[in-house]
CSV table of C-alpha atoms and ligand atoms in Angstrom, one decimal:
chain,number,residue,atom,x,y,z
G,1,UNK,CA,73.2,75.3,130.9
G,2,UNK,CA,70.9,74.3,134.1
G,3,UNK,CA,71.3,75.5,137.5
G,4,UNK,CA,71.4,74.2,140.9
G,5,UNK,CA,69.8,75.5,144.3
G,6,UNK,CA,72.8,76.4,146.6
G,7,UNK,CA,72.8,74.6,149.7
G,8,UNK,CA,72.6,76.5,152.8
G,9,UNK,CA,73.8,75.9,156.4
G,10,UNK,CA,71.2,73.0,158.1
G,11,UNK,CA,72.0,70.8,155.1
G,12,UNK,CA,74.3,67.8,156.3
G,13,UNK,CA,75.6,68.1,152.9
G,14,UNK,CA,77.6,70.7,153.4
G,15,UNK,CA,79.1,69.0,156.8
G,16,UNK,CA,80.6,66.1,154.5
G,17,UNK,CA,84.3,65.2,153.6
G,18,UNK,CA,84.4,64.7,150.2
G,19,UNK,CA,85.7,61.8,148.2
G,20,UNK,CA,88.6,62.2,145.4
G,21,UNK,CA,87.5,62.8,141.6
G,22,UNK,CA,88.5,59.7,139.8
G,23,UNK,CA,87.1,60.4,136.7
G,24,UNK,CA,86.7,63.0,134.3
G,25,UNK,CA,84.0,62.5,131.7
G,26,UNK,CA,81.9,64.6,129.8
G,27,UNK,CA,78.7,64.4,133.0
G,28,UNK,CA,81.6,66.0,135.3
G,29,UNK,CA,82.4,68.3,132.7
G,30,UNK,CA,78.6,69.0,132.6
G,31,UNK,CA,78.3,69.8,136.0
G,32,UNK,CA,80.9,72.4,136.2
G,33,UNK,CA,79.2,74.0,133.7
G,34,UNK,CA,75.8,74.2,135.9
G,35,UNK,CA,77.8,75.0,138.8
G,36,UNK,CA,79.5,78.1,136.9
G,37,UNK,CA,75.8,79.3,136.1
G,38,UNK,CA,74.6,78.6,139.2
G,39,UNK,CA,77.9,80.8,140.7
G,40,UNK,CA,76.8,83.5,138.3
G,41,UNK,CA,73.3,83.8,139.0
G,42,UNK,CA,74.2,83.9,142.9
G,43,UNK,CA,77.0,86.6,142.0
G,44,UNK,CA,79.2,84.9,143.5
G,45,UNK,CA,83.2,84.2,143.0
G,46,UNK,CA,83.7,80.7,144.0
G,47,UNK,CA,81.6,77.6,144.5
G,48,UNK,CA,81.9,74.2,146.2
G,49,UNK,CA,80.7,70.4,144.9
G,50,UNK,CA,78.9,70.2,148.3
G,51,UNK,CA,77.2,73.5,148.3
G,52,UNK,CA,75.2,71.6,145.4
G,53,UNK,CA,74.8,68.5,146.9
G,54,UNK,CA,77.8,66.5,145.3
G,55,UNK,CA,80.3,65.0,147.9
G,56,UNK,CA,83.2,65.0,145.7
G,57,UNK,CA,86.7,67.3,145.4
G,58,UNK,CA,86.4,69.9,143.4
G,59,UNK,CA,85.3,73.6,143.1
G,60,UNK,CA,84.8,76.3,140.3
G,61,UNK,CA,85.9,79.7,140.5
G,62,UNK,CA,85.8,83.2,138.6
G,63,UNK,CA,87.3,86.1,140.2
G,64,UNK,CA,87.4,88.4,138.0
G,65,UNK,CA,91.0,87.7,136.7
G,66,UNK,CA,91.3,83.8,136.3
G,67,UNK,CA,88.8,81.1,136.6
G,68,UNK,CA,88.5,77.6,136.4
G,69,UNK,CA,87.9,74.3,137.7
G,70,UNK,CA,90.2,72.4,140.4
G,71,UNK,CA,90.0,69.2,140.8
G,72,UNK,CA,91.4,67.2,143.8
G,73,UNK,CA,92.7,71.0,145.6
G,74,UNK,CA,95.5,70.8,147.9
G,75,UNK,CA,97.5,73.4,149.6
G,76,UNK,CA,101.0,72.5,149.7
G,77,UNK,CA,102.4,75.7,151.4
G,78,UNK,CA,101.4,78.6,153.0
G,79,UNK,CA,102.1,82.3,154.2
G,80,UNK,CA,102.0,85.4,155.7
G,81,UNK,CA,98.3,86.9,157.4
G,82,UNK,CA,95.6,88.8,155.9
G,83,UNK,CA,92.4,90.0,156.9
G,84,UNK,CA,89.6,89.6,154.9
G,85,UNK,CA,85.5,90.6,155.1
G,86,UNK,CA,84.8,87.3,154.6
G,87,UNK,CA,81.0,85.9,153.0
G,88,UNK,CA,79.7,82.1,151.8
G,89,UNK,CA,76.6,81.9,149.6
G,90,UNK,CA,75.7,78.9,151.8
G,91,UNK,CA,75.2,81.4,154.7
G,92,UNK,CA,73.6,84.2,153.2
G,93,UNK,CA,73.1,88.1,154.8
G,94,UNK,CA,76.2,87.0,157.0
G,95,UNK,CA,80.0,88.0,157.0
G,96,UNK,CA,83.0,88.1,159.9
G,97,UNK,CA,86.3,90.0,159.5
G,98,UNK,CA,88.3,86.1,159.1
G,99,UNK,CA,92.1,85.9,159.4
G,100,UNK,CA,93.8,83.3,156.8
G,101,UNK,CA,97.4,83.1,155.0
G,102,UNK,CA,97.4,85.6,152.4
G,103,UNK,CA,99.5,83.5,150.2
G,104,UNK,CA,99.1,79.8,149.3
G,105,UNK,CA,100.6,77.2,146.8
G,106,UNK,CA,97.8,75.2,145.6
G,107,UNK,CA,98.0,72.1,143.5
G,108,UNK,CA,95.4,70.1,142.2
G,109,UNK,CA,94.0,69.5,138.2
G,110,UNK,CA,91.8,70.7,135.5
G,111,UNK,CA,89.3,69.3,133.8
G,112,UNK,CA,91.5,68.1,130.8
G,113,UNK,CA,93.1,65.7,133.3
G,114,UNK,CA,96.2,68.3,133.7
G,115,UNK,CA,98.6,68.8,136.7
G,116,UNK,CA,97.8,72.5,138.1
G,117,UNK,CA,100.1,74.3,140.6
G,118,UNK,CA,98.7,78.0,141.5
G,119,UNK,CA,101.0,80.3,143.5
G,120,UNK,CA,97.5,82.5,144.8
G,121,UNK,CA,97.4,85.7,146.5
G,122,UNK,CA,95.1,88.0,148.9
G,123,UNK,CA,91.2,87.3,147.5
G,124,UNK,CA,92.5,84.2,144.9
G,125,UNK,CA,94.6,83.0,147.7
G,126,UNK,CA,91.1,83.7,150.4
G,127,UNK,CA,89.0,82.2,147.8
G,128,UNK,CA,91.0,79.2,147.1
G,129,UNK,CA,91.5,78.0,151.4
G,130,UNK,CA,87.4,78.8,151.6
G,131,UNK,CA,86.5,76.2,148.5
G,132,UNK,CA,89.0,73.6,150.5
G,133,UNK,CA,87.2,73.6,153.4
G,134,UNK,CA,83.4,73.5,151.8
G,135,UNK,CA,85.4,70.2,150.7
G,136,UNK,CA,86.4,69.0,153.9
G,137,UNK,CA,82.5,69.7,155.3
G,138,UNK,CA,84.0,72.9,157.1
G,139,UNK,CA,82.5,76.4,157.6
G,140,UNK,CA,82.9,79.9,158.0
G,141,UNK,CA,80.9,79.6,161.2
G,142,UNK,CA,83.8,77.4,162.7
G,143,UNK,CA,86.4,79.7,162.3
G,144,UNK,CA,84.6,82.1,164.6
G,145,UNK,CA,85.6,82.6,168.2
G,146,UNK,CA,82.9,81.5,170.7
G,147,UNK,CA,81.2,85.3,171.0
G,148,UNK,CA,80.9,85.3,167.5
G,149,UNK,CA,79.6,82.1,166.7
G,150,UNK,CA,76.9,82.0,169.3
G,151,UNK,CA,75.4,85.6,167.5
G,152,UNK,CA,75.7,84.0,164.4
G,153,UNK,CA,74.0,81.0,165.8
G,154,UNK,CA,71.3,83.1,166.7
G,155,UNK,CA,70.8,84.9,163.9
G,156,UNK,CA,70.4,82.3,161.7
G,157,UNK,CA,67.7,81.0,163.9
G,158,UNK,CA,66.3,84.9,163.8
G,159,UNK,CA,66.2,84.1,159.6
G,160,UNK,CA,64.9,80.1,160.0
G,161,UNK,CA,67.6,78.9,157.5
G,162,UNK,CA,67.1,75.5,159.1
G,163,UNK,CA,62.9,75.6,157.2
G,164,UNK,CA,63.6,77.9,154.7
G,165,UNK,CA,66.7,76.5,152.5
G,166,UNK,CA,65.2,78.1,149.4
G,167,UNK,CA,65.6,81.2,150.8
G,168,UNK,CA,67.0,83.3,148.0
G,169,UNK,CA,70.6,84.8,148.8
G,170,UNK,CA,71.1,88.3,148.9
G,171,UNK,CA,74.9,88.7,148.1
G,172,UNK,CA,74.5,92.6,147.8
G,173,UNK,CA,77.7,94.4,148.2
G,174,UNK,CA,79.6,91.4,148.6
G,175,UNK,CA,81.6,88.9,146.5
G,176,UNK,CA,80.8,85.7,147.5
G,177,UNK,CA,82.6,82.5,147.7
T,201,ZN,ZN1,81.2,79.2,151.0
């Protein structure tokens, strides 16, 4: 198994909308694989096509409980609030208390071509909406209020993400998506 670099916040990559997975072939199946060992090495829970550089629909994930790979995710329905100390590998050293649906119905299909329908809640449910919107080029940053985002802002200038995007991440007490 290879690894990629994770993408970090400055790369455009991670600001596009991804296209549909049409097919599924052994190279796809090979990439999932890097990106699980990439997710591992970063200790992370959860990772995006775009946060290594592919603009296509579809994320990996290992929480603990399940994991897997989702092709094409989609949230069909959604509920209730929840809280959450919220982190992205492709921001690292940074986190915000973000308010989501704690429960979600996604849909969307494995790897074997197979019709998936999740009923996800609290961190699978967090995990899950974060992966969607690394798909649709959104992140955490834009779920800030203005305050927020502007210290942010600045502290990523403070680390120089922007000329540094092999800086390592440093997920420490966290669990990142
Ligand atoms: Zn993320």
């Amino acid at each position: 198994m290879g690894s990629y670099e994770i993408r970090t916040v400055g790369d455009p990559v991670l600001r596009t909308v991804t296209d549909e997975v049409t097919d599924i072939d052994a190279s796809l199946v090979k990439v999932t694989d890097n990106m699980f060992s990439s997710m591992y090495d970063a200790a992370g829970i959860g990772l995006a096509a775009p946060q290594v550089g592919i603009q296509k629909r579809f994320f990996v994930y290992d929480h603990g409980e399940h994991s897997g790979v989702i092709l094409n995710p989609k949230i069909v329905e959604s509920d209730g609030e929840w809280i959450f100390e919220e982190a992205c590998l492709s921001i690292p050293g940074l986190s915000w208390e973000i308010i989501r649906p704690k429960t979600i119905h996604l849909v969307g299909i494995d790897l074997n071509g197979n019709e998936v329908s999740i009923e996800a809640d609290e961190l699978e449910a967090r995990l899950f909406q974060h992966e969607i919107d690394h798909l649709n080029g959104v992140l955490l940053l834009d779920l800030l209020d203005d305050e927020s985002r502007r210290q942010a802002l600045s502290k990523l200038r403070e680390l120089d993400l922007r000329r540094t995007p092999r800086l390592p991440s440093d997920p420490g007490e966290l669990r990142l998506p």
